[in-house]
Tab-separated table of C-alpha atoms in Angstrom:
chain	number	residue	atom	x	y	z
D	1	MET	CA	0.000	0.000	0.000
D	2	SER	CA	1.321	3.408	-0.909
D	3	VAL	CA	2.317	5.666	1.967
D	4	ASN	CA	0.100	8.327	0.374
D	5	SER	CA	-3.015	6.131	0.456
D	6	LYS	CA	-5.915	7.923	2.101
D	7	THR	CA	-6.484	5.693	5.093
D	8	THR	CA	-7.075	6.517	8.741
D	9	GLU	CA	-3.977	4.521	9.660
D	10	ASN	CA	-1.739	6.524	7.375
D	11	PHE	CA	-3.269	9.823	8.406
D	12	LEU	CA	-2.588	9.078	12.092
D	13	ILE	CA	0.963	7.923	11.403
D	14	GLU	CA	1.745	10.977	9.305
D	15	HIS	CA	0.171	13.334	11.838
D	16	SER	CA	2.155	11.793	14.698
D	17	ARG	CA	5.359	12.400	12.739
D	18	SER	CA	4.482	15.944	11.684
D	19	GLY	CA	5.642	17.702	14.838
D	20	ALA	CA	2.427	19.741	14.951
D	21	VAL	CA	1.597	21.427	18.247
D	22	SER	CA	-1.748	20.422	19.722
D	23	PHE	CA	-4.015	23.176	20.953
D	24	HIS	CA	-6.992	20.843	20.599
D	25	MET	CA	-8.352	17.844	22.466
D	26	PRO	CA	-7.160	15.591	24.051
D	27	GLY	CA	-5.433	17.195	27.011
D	28	HIS	CA	-2.431	14.892	27.172
D	29	LYS	CA	-1.055	16.552	23.974
D	30	GLY	CA	0.639	13.355	22.859
D	31	SER	CA	2.930	10.728	24.321
D	32	GLY	CA	5.307	13.142	26.018
D	33	ILE	CA	3.453	13.337	29.313
D	34	TYR	CA	3.283	9.539	29.666
D	35	ARG	CA	7.024	9.249	29.064
D	36	GLU	CA	7.748	12.198	31.353
D	37	THR	CA	5.747	10.720	34.223
D	38	GLY	CA	7.083	7.161	33.956
D	39	HIS	CA	4.212	5.536	32.054
D	40	GLY	CA	5.967	5.015	28.741
D	41	ASP	CA	5.688	1.215	28.973
D	42	PHE	CA	1.901	1.498	28.668
D	43	LEU	CA	2.368	2.916	25.177
D	44	LYS	CA	4.186	-0.273	24.155
D	45	CYS	CA	1.439	-2.681	25.229
D	46	MET	CA	-1.552	-1.343	23.256
D	47	MET	CA	-2.319	-4.502	21.282
D	48	ASP	CA	-1.409	-7.007	23.990
D	49	GLY	CA	-3.259	-4.934	26.567
D	50	ASP	CA	-6.475	-4.919	24.530
D	51	ILE	CA	-8.250	-7.572	26.590
D	52	THR	CA	-11.633	-8.557	27.949
D	53	GLU	CA	-12.697	-9.456	31.486
D	54	ILE	CA	-10.012	-12.074	32.112
D	55	PRO	CA	-9.169	-13.185	35.683
D	56	GLY	CA	-7.719	-10.286	37.645
D	57	ALA	CA	-8.905	-7.600	35.222
D	58	ASP	CA	-12.088	-6.797	37.214
D	59	ASN	CA	-15.447	-5.936	35.605
D	60	LEU	CA	-16.607	-2.373	34.985
D	61	PHE	CA	-20.230	-3.144	35.873
D	62	HIS	CA	-19.499	-5.406	38.837
D	63	ASN	CA	-16.179	-4.113	40.063
D	64	ASP	CA	-14.485	-5.121	43.284
D	65	GLY	CA	-10.831	-5.152	42.238
D	66	ILE	CA	-8.473	-2.865	40.336
D	67	LEU	CA	-11.235	-0.900	38.597
D	68	ALA	CA	-12.987	-0.323	41.924
D	69	ASP	CA	-9.690	0.949	43.349
D	70	THR	CA	-9.361	3.438	40.474
D	71	ALA	CA	-12.927	4.663	40.950
D	72	ARG	CA	-12.402	5.123	44.685
D	73	ALA	CA	-9.245	7.114	43.976
D	74	TYR	CA	-11.182	9.478	41.700
D	75	ALA	CA	-13.805	9.979	44.411
D	76	SER	CA	-11.008	11.038	46.745
D	77	ILE	CA	-9.396	13.324	44.145
D	78	TYR	CA	-12.672	15.137	43.475
D	79	GLY	CA	-13.940	14.948	47.072
D	80	VAL	CA	-17.258	13.307	46.152
D	81	LYS	CA	-19.475	10.506	47.399
D	82	LYS	CA	-18.767	8.120	44.517
D	83	SER	CA	-17.080	8.150	41.101
D	84	TYR	CA	-17.777	6.007	38.048
D	85	LEU	CA	-15.363	5.263	35.208
D	86	LEU	CA	-16.873	5.918	31.779
D	87	VAL	CA	-15.702	4.525	28.429
D	88	ASN	CA	-18.388	6.018	26.188
D	89	GLY	CA	-17.352	9.566	26.955
D	90	THR	CA	-19.163	12.163	28.993
D	91	SER	CA	-22.161	11.696	26.694
D	92	CYS	CA	-23.080	8.353	28.264
D	93	GLY	CA	-22.770	9.823	31.754
D	94	ILE	CA	-25.020	12.734	30.833
D	95	ILE	CA	-27.673	10.451	29.368
D	96	ALA	CA	-27.515	8.007	32.280
D	97	GLY	CA	-27.619	10.803	34.851
D	98	ILE	CA	-30.670	12.428	33.295
D	99	LEU	CA	-32.557	9.151	32.886
D	100	ALA	CA	-31.780	8.250	36.510
D	101	CYS	CA	-33.186	11.528	37.853
D	102	VAL	CA	-36.021	12.497	35.505
D	103	GLY	CA	-38.911	10.161	34.756
D	104	GLU	CA	-41.008	9.926	31.632
D	105	GLY	CA	-43.246	12.974	31.316
D	106	GLU	CA	-41.335	14.898	33.982
D	107	THR	CA	-39.594	18.212	33.332
D	108	LEU	CA	-35.896	18.841	32.929
D	109	ILE	CA	-34.775	22.467	33.061
D	110	MET	CA	-31.905	22.663	30.606
D	111	ALA	CA	-29.609	25.291	29.160
D	112	ARG	CA	-30.418	25.913	25.506
D	113	ASN	CA	-26.704	25.560	24.698
D	114	SER	CA	-26.539	22.060	26.161
D	115	HIS	CA	-24.627	19.373	24.287
D	116	LYS	CA	-26.555	17.159	21.882
D	117	SER	CA	-26.353	14.263	24.381
D	118	VAL	CA	-28.765	16.164	26.653
D	119	TYR	CA	-31.261	16.436	23.804
D	120	ASN	CA	-30.802	12.727	23.111
D	121	ALA	CA	-31.586	11.918	26.741
D	122	VAL	CA	-34.740	14.047	26.599
D	123	ARG	CA	-35.873	12.176	23.519
D	124	LEU	CA	-34.982	8.726	24.891
D	125	GLY	CA	-36.710	9.347	28.217
D	126	GLY	CA	-39.882	11.011	26.963
D	127	ILE	CA	-38.909	14.013	29.060
D	128	ARG	CA	-40.314	17.532	28.813
D	129	ALA	CA	-37.619	20.174	28.325
D	130	GLU	CA	-37.859	23.694	29.697
D	131	PHE	CA	-35.146	25.963	28.304
D	132	VAL	CA	-33.052	28.568	30.058
D	133	TYR	CA	-30.986	30.737	27.746
D	134	PRO	CA	-27.330	31.667	28.186
D	135	SER	CA	-26.108	35.214	28.002
D	136	MET	CA	-24.154	36.146	24.870
D	137	THR	CA	-20.555	37.381	24.899
D	138	ASP	CA	-18.867	38.474	21.651
D	139	GLY	CA	-21.232	36.240	19.708
D	140	LEU	CA	-20.522	33.258	21.985
D	141	ALA	CA	-22.920	31.542	24.347
D	142	GLY	CA	-22.007	32.623	27.867
D	143	SER	CA	-23.112	31.747	31.380
D	144	VAL	CA	-26.559	30.796	32.642
D	145	ALA	CA	-27.832	33.292	35.219
D	146	PRO	CA	-29.078	31.946	38.573
D	147	GLU	CA	-32.152	34.181	38.365
D	148	ASP	CA	-33.082	32.570	35.033
D	149	VAL	CA	-32.954	29.140	36.669
D	150	ALA	CA	-35.221	30.441	39.440
D	151	ALA	CA	-37.619	31.825	36.835
D	152	ALA	CA	-37.699	28.435	35.097
D	153	PHE	CA	-38.731	26.836	38.393
D	154	ASP	CA	-41.460	29.461	38.713
D	155	ARG	CA	-42.769	28.286	35.340
D	156	CYS	CA	-42.231	24.592	36.159
D	157	PRO	CA	-42.307	24.149	39.961
D	158	ASP	CA	-42.339	20.357	39.692
D	159	ALA	CA	-39.170	20.162	37.571
D	160	ALA	CA	-37.114	17.173	38.651
D	161	ALA	CA	-33.652	18.369	37.662
D	162	VAL	CA	-31.556	21.080	36.032
D	163	ILE	CA	-28.640	20.549	33.648
D	164	LEU	CA	-26.218	23.030	32.150
D	165	PRO	CA	-22.679	23.020	30.722
D	166	SER	CA	-20.024	24.664	32.894
D	167	PRO	CA	-17.532	25.412	31.483
D	168	ASN	CA	-19.042	25.573	28.027
D	169	TYR	CA	-16.956	24.975	24.918
D	170	TYR	CA	-15.287	28.379	25.207
D	171	GLY	CA	-14.484	28.061	28.907
D	172	ILE	CA	-17.306	30.277	30.153
D	173	CYS	CA	-18.644	28.945	33.463
D	174	SER	CA	-21.805	29.664	35.411
D	175	ASP	CA	-22.135	30.442	39.116
D	176	ILE	CA	-22.699	26.826	40.121
D	177	LYS	CA	-22.897	27.495	43.860
D	178	ALA	CA	-25.683	30.064	43.440
D	179	ILE	CA	-27.526	27.821	40.985
D	180	ALA	CA	-27.126	24.761	43.226
D	181	ASP	CA	-28.668	26.663	46.147
D	182	ILE	CA	-31.697	27.585	44.017
D	183	VAL	CA	-32.141	24.077	42.622
D	184	HIS	CA	-31.938	22.459	46.047
D	185	GLU	CA	-34.329	24.974	47.609
D	186	ARG	CA	-36.836	23.977	44.911
D	187	GLY	CA	-36.341	20.256	45.570
D	188	GLY	CA	-34.456	19.534	42.332
D	189	ILE	CA	-31.221	17.821	41.386
D	190	LEU	CA	-28.414	19.751	39.679
D	191	ILE	CA	-26.486	17.934	36.946
D	192	VAL	CA	-23.440	19.724	35.531
D	193	ASP	CA	-21.904	18.823	32.200
D	194	GLN	CA	-18.314	19.594	33.204
D	195	ALA	CA	-16.906	17.874	30.129
D	196	HIS	CA	-14.553	20.768	29.493
D	197	GLY	CA	-13.625	21.285	33.141
D	198	ALA	CA	-12.277	17.994	34.489
D	199	HIS	CA	-9.249	19.966	35.701
D	200	LEU	CA	-11.070	22.705	37.624
D	201	LYS	CA	-11.038	20.907	40.980
D	202	MET	CA	-7.263	20.451	40.833
D	203	MET	CA	-6.525	24.020	39.729
D	204	GLU	CA	-8.530	25.791	42.404
D	205	GLY	CA	-6.225	28.362	43.966
D	206	LEU	CA	-3.403	27.989	41.422
D	207	THR	CA	-4.508	30.743	39.044
D	208	ARG	CA	-7.555	32.941	38.529
D	209	MET	CA	-10.131	30.222	37.788
D	210	PRO	CA	-13.758	29.400	38.654
D	211	LEU	CA	-14.603	26.846	41.314
D	212	SER	CA	-15.394	23.341	40.138
D	213	ALA	CA	-18.961	22.032	40.108
D	214	GLU	CA	-17.927	19.570	42.822
D	215	THR	CA	-16.936	22.436	45.130
D	216	GLY	CA	-20.001	24.408	44.030
D	217	GLY	CA	-22.362	21.713	45.311
D	218	ALA	CA	-23.781	20.125	42.153
D	219	ASP	CA	-25.284	16.673	42.664
D	220	ILE	CA	-23.980	14.924	39.531
D	221	ILE	CA	-20.921	16.088	37.622
D	222	ILE	CA	-19.600	14.463	34.466
D	223	ASN	CA	-15.973	15.171	33.531
D	224	SER	CA	-14.294	14.441	30.201
D	225	THR	CA	-10.885	13.602	31.618
D	226	HIS	CA	-9.677	13.118	28.052
D	227	LYS	CA	-10.426	16.705	27.024
D	228	THR	CA	-8.058	18.461	29.415
D	229	LEU	CA	-6.329	15.763	31.485
D	230	ALA	CA	-4.240	12.722	30.531
D	231	SER	CA	-6.623	9.862	29.744
D	232	PHE	CA	-7.445	8.690	26.222
D	233	THR	CA	-10.226	10.053	24.046
D	234	GLN	CA	-13.663	8.631	24.961
D	235	SER	CA	-12.770	8.134	28.640
D	236	ALA	CA	-14.486	10.147	31.356
D	237	VAL	CA	-15.541	10.148	35.008
D	238	MET	CA	-18.989	10.669	36.541
D	239	ASN	CA	-19.058	12.054	40.089
D	240	VAL	CA	-22.034	11.698	42.427
D	241	ASN	CA	-21.800	14.434	45.023
D	242	SER	CA	-24.865	14.123	47.252
D	243	ASP	CA	-27.418	11.804	48.787
D	244	ARG	CA	-30.172	13.281	46.601
D	245	VAL	CA	-29.133	10.843	43.876
D	246	SER	CA	-29.914	7.114	43.916
D	247	LEU	CA	-26.733	5.169	43.185
D	248	ASP	CA	-28.845	2.153	42.227
D	249	GLU	CA	-30.626	4.211	39.566
D	250	ILE	CA	-27.336	5.656	38.280
D	251	GLU	CA	-25.712	2.226	38.015
D	252	ASP	CA	-28.762	0.738	36.315
D	253	ARG	CA	-28.811	3.456	33.647
D	254	LEU	CA	-25.046	3.305	33.104
D	255	GLN	CA	-25.147	-0.401	32.313
D	256	MET	CA	-27.972	0.312	29.850
D	257	ILE	CA	-26.062	3.074	28.052
D	258	GLU	CA	-22.419	1.981	28.141
D	259	SER	CA	-20.782	-0.661	25.982
D	260	SER	CA	-20.888	-4.190	27.389
D	261	SER	CA	-17.342	-4.585	26.042
D	262	PRO	CA	-15.512	-1.698	27.731
D	263	SER	CA	-12.005	-0.985	26.499
D	264	TYR	CA	-9.281	-1.878	28.975
D	265	ILE	CA	-6.982	0.464	27.097
D	266	LEU	CA	-9.329	3.342	27.954
D	267	MET	CA	-9.724	2.174	31.534
D	268	GLY	CA	-5.958	1.746	31.800
D	269	SER	CA	-5.515	5.348	30.662
D	270	LEU	CA	-7.994	6.456	33.330
D	271	ASP	CA	-5.854	4.708	35.925
D	272	ILE	CA	-2.689	6.348	34.569
D	273	ASN	CA	-4.428	9.733	34.686
D	274	ARG	CA	-5.320	8.991	38.307
D	275	SER	CA	-1.707	8.066	39.074
D	276	ILE	CA	-0.339	11.204	37.419
D	277	ILE	CA	-2.719	13.436	39.398
D	278	GLU	CA	-2.014	11.735	42.721
D	279	GLU	CA	1.761	11.465	42.376
D	280	GLN	CA	2.787	14.410	40.191
D	281	GLY	CA	-0.324	16.560	39.948
D	282	GLU	CA	0.903	19.463	42.037
D	283	ARG	CA	3.935	19.991	39.783
D	284	LEU	CA	2.028	19.513	36.525
D	285	PHE	CA	-0.926	21.729	37.427
D	286	ARG	CA	1.424	24.492	38.577
D	287	ARG	CA	3.318	24.201	35.295
D	288	TRP	CA	0.074	24.345	33.350
D	289	ALA	CA	-1.161	27.391	35.283
D	290	SER	CA	2.199	29.111	34.710
D	291	CYS	CA	1.988	28.410	30.959
D	292	VAL	CA	-1.513	29.873	30.779
D	293	ASP	CA	-0.597	32.970	32.779
D	294	ARG	CA	2.462	33.562	30.583
D	295	PHE	CA	0.394	33.272	27.407
D	296	TYR	CA	-2.021	35.992	28.550
D	297	ARG	CA	0.840	38.300	29.540
D	298	GLU	CA	2.761	37.905	26.294
D	299	ALA	CA	-0.254	37.819	23.951
D	300	ALA	CA	-1.406	41.183	25.370
D	301	ALA	CA	1.672	42.782	23.839
D	302	ILE	CA	1.076	41.497	20.290
D	303	PRO	CA	-0.461	44.232	18.068
D	304	GLY	CA	-3.834	43.307	16.603
D	305	ILE	CA	-4.308	40.244	18.841
D	306	ARG	CA	-7.014	40.273	21.491
D	307	VAL	CA	-7.639	37.464	23.974
D	308	MET	CA	-10.807	36.966	26.028
D	309	ASN	CA	-9.681	37.326	29.634
D	310	ASN	CA	-12.079	39.598	31.489
D	311	LEU	CA	-15.086	37.434	32.385
D	312	PRO	CA	-15.797	36.656	36.060
D	313	PHE	CA	-16.322	32.907	35.524
D	314	LEU	CA	-13.773	32.066	32.811
D	315	ASP	CA	-11.746	28.884	32.546
D	316	ARG	CA	-8.570	30.586	31.356
D	317	THR	CA	-7.073	27.348	30.014
D	318	LYS	CA	-9.242	27.952	26.913
D	319	LEU	CA	-7.417	30.587	24.872
D	320	ASN	CA	-10.022	32.529	22.869
D	321	ILE	CA	-7.987	34.557	20.383
D	322	ASP	CA	-9.366	37.342	18.177
D	323	ALA	CA	-7.417	38.813	15.248
D	324	THR	CA	-10.201	40.852	13.645
D	325	GLN	CA	-8.140	44.016	14.152
D	326	LEU	CA	-5.782	42.492	11.581
D	327	GLY	CA	-8.721	41.979	9.225
D	328	MET	CA	-8.792	38.228	9.887
D	329	SER	CA	-11.751	35.966	10.577
D	330	GLY	CA	-11.389	33.037	12.947
D	331	ALA	CA	-11.057	30.724	9.952
D	332	ASP	CA	-8.290	32.936	8.528
D	333	LEU	CA	-6.384	32.862	11.799
D	334	ALA	CA	-6.775	29.093	12.194
D	335	GLU	CA	-5.441	28.594	8.673
D	336	GLU	CA	-2.395	30.761	9.354
D	337	LEU	CA	-1.709	28.887	12.596
D	338	LEU	CA	-1.975	25.573	10.758
D	339	LYS	CA	0.620	26.772	8.220
D	340	ARG	CA	2.899	27.126	11.237
D	341	SER	CA	2.080	23.577	12.455
D	342	ILE	CA	-0.244	24.721	15.235
D	343	VAL	CA	-3.620	22.977	15.281
D	344	ALA	CA	-6.412	24.890	17.044
D	345	GLU	CA	-9.554	23.333	18.500
D	346	LEU	CA	-12.145	25.608	16.919
D	347	ALA	CA	-12.605	28.636	14.683
D	348	THR	CA	-15.901	30.502	14.897
D	349	GLY	CA	-16.761	33.993	13.671
D	350	GLY	CA	-13.827	36.239	14.444
D	351	MET	CA	-12.300	33.952	17.050
D	352	VAL	CA	-10.045	30.918	17.347
D	353	MET	CA	-10.141	28.789	20.484
D	354	CYS	CA	-6.839	27.141	21.403
D	355	MET	CA	-7.311	24.492	24.044
D	356	THR	CA	-4.523	23.834	26.526
D	357	GLY	CA	-4.273	20.755	28.721
D	358	ILE	CA	-2.226	19.025	31.374
D	359	GLY	CA	0.292	18.124	28.649
D	360	THR	CA	0.816	21.736	27.552
D	361	THR	CA	4.417	22.875	28.016
D	362	ASP	CA	6.384	26.100	27.772
D	363	GLU	CA	7.585	25.006	24.334
D	364	HIS	CA	3.964	24.852	23.117
D	365	ILE	CA	3.304	28.361	24.428
D	366	ASP	CA	6.542	29.611	22.861
D	367	ARG	CA	5.463	28.351	19.452
D	368	LEU	CA	1.973	29.822	19.741
D	369	ILE	CA	3.287	33.241	20.810
D	370	ARG	CA	5.880	33.167	18.032
D	371	ALA	CA	3.230	32.247	15.461
D	372	LEU	CA	0.856	35.008	16.595
D	373	THR	CA	3.705	37.508	16.500
D	374	GLU	CA	4.583	36.495	12.927
D	375	ILE	CA	0.919	36.730	11.887
D	376	SER	CA	0.598	40.152	13.498
D	377	GLU	CA	3.676	41.425	11.665
D	378	GLU	CA	2.608	39.964	8.321
D	379	PHE	CA	-1.045	40.966	8.309
D	380	GLY	CA	-0.635	44.168	10.288
D	381	SER	CA	1.524	45.529	7.469
D	382	MET	CA	-1.033	44.545	4.811
D	383	GLY	CA	-4.017	46.416	6.190
D	384	VAL	CA	-7.538	44.949	6.383
D	385	ILE	CA	-7.845	41.915	4.108
D	386	ASN	CA	-11.404	40.929	4.987
D	387	SER	CA	-13.865	43.617	5.941
D	388	ASP	CA	-16.808	41.202	6.387
D	389	LEU	CA	-16.065	39.107	9.442
D	390	SER	CA	-19.625	38.492	10.598
D	391	ASP	CA	-20.604	35.543	8.431
D	392	GLY	CA	-19.340	32.948	10.884
D	393	ALA	CA	-20.496	34.607	14.072
D	394	VAL	CA	-23.528	33.534	16.043
D	395	SER	CA	-25.874	36.465	16.477
D	396	GLU	CA	-27.316	37.278	19.858
D	397	GLU	CA	-30.723	36.082	18.695
D	398	VAL	CA	-29.724	32.513	17.801
D	399	TRP	CA	-30.535	31.127	21.244
D	400	THR	CA	-32.371	33.946	22.965
D	401	ARG	CA	-35.170	34.274	20.404
D	402	ARG	CA	-38.014	31.835	20.931
D	403	HIS	CA	-38.540	29.439	18.082
D	404	LEU	CA	-42.138	28.666	17.245
D	405	GLN	CA	-42.746	25.109	18.330
D	406	GLY	CA	-44.013	22.629	15.760
D	407	GLU	CA	-45.430	19.128	16.030
D	408	CYS	CA	-42.867	16.291	16.052
D	409	ALA	CA	-45.059	14.017	13.954
D	410	GLY	CA	-46.130	13.403	10.389
D	411	LYS	CA	-44.407	12.808	7.105
D	412	THR	CA	-40.874	13.997	6.527
D	413	GLU	CA	-38.846	14.894	3.483
D	414	ARG	CA	-35.445	16.375	2.726
D	415	ILE	CA	-35.177	19.823	1.222
D	416	ASN	CA	-32.276	22.156	0.564
D	417	VAL	CA	-31.382	24.169	3.647
D	418	ASN	CA	-31.766	27.380	1.643
D	419	ASP	CA	-35.433	26.522	1.076
D	420	ALA	CA	-36.190	25.461	4.658
D	421	ALA	CA	-37.204	28.791	6.229
D	422	GLY	CA	-40.571	28.474	7.924
D	423	MET	CA	-40.463	24.657	7.949
D	424	CYS	CA	-40.585	22.504	11.085
D	425	ALA	CA	-37.300	20.638	11.620
D	426	ALA	CA	-37.591	16.839	11.756
D	427	ASP	CA	-33.992	16.440	12.920
D	428	TYR	CA	-31.491	18.416	14.944
D	429	ILE	CA	-29.184	20.807	13.095
D	430	ILE	CA	-25.942	20.825	15.039
D	431	PRO	CA	-22.707	22.636	14.123
D	432	TYR	CA	-19.904	20.333	15.278
D	433	PRO	CA	-17.947	21.408	17.158
D	434	PRO	CA	-19.278	22.564	19.582
D	435	GLY	CA	-22.100	20.007	19.332
D	436	VAL	CA	-24.851	22.387	20.472
D	437	PRO	CA	-28.107	22.291	18.467
D	438	LEU	CA	-28.771	25.436	16.493
D	439	VAL	CA	-32.230	24.098	15.642
D	440	CYS	CA	-33.990	21.402	17.639
D	441	ARG	CA	-36.308	18.761	16.254
D	442	GLY	CA	-39.779	20.311	16.287
D	443	GLU	CA	-38.573	23.914	16.047
D	444	ILE	CA	-39.318	26.213	13.158
D	445	ILE	CA	-36.286	26.889	10.954
D	446	THR	CA	-35.842	30.609	10.392
D	447	ALA	CA	-34.267	32.497	7.507
D	448	GLU	CA	-31.422	33.435	9.849
D	449	ASP	CA	-30.836	29.741	10.579
D	450	CYS	CA	-30.677	28.998	6.846
D	451	ASP	CA	-28.174	31.787	6.188
D	452	TYR	CA	-25.986	30.763	9.115
D	453	VAL	CA	-25.944	27.051	8.224
D	454	SER	CA	-25.318	27.790	4.536
D	455	GLY	CA	-22.309	29.866	5.534
D	456	LEU	CA	-20.910	27.046	7.669
D	457	VAL	CA	-21.430	24.459	4.913
D	458	SER	CA	-19.847	26.701	2.270
D	459	ARG	CA	-16.702	26.922	4.416
D	460	GLY	CA	-16.543	23.139	4.731
D	461	GLU	CA	-17.495	23.020	8.401
D	462	ASP	CA	-19.340	20.012	9.816
D	463	VAL	CA	-23.040	20.477	10.526
D	464	LEU	CA	-24.868	17.396	11.770
D	465	GLY	CA	-28.342	17.130	10.277
D	466	VAL	CA	-27.211	18.581	6.938
D	467	ASP	CA	-26.208	15.951	4.380
D	468	SER	CA	-23.538	16.170	1.685
D	469	LEU	CA	-26.040	17.748	-0.720
D	470	GLY	CA	-27.009	20.501	1.719
D	471	MET	CA	-30.361	18.899	2.510
D	472	VAL	CA	-32.174	18.940	5.865
D	473	LYS	CA	-35.091	16.851	7.100
D	474	VAL	CA	-38.389	18.671	7.734
D	475	TYR	CA	-41.989	17.756	8.537
D	476	VAL	CA	-44.475	18.246	5.742
D	477	THR	CA	-48.219	18.119	5.410
D	478	ASP	CA	-50.334	16.775	2.555
D	479	GLU	CA	-51.455	20.304	1.807
D	480	LYS	CA	-49.708	21.925	-1.158
């Protein structure tokens, strides 16, 4: 087979040899942190370590051995009642947590910018959703206000639970302690999708960062340890943090949702992540915090580069970089970074989000600062090259306007997204990343939605619910 054959294997091999700097998930940033912390031998045993439940390996769903020890260690690290190892990502923990706490026909108060897994849980459980809307910051979904959660309970006093992302994709957190107090006063359970904040508990006090959802008093917290810490992609940890939650119900739903053939490679990486945190965490988290602080200091001196750094509940490990003063859209900036072998997590509107992790080093920060300096010098001398930078931005009305609600029933057909204004969506339309539905199933597609999605598709960005021909699924009637 030719080395240039377009296969996943060859792509991964070539990427691993490219020397590119990762400012995207996962948080380990490559093999360096395993070798640095004494876990290099694990990297050599991938195939031979890919096993099933042989004697001594323990069983994820009936654990009383090495897997139980790992889970207990995570409970101690996070200071919670009980932790569960997840091998289907945070998504399975979110779905299981919701189904364990909210019965069919009951109400879940949910942030409108929740991950698609929350919407899947609502659909699977026959649950009624009541939206709360995030604030908007520079075209990005921001925090959920405690008073808006209280108002949702006023509308739905019997709501069983509340769920919201904190941090969200861009690192913007909500005031979890204030929200937890409201939810508990109303007799509800607070579930926090902390997929992007598995590190918050360990970084409390090291740099200017929000408190974790565990410290804030949430009842269930799901952490994607792979996103910012050192475990492999698709591994995660669910933390149960109060007696309001039935462990029997949680465990029953987890075994329904998770694979019956859990990967021991993933679970092994969760144990290594645990070991790294327990044995070398203080050094590594201080190094990480120092890298982040240095980036903000040095980036502030680069002409034409702005970095989001002034929000009260901001996870500063997410580097939201704006180069619109140089006439560059987020896509432009991401492309220029890629030319310099720096791979960003996300470009949206006028902003690029570079995601740091426990594996981020001073060398990574050096290369990012050097690249931004070069870009500033090159494009600053050219003047504005793109005067229309709004086509990729999310307007303030995308989530805060109320969609007209349609009926989720009847015949469906696929039509071009440009012709879908006024139609009732029969599927979710989800820009990915960040995996947050722009249009929900049953909502009316607006002309603004069509323009926004068309712009994303034309730039080659992934939008779930839009096929390769630009078609979306809608409900139709027999009336013509």
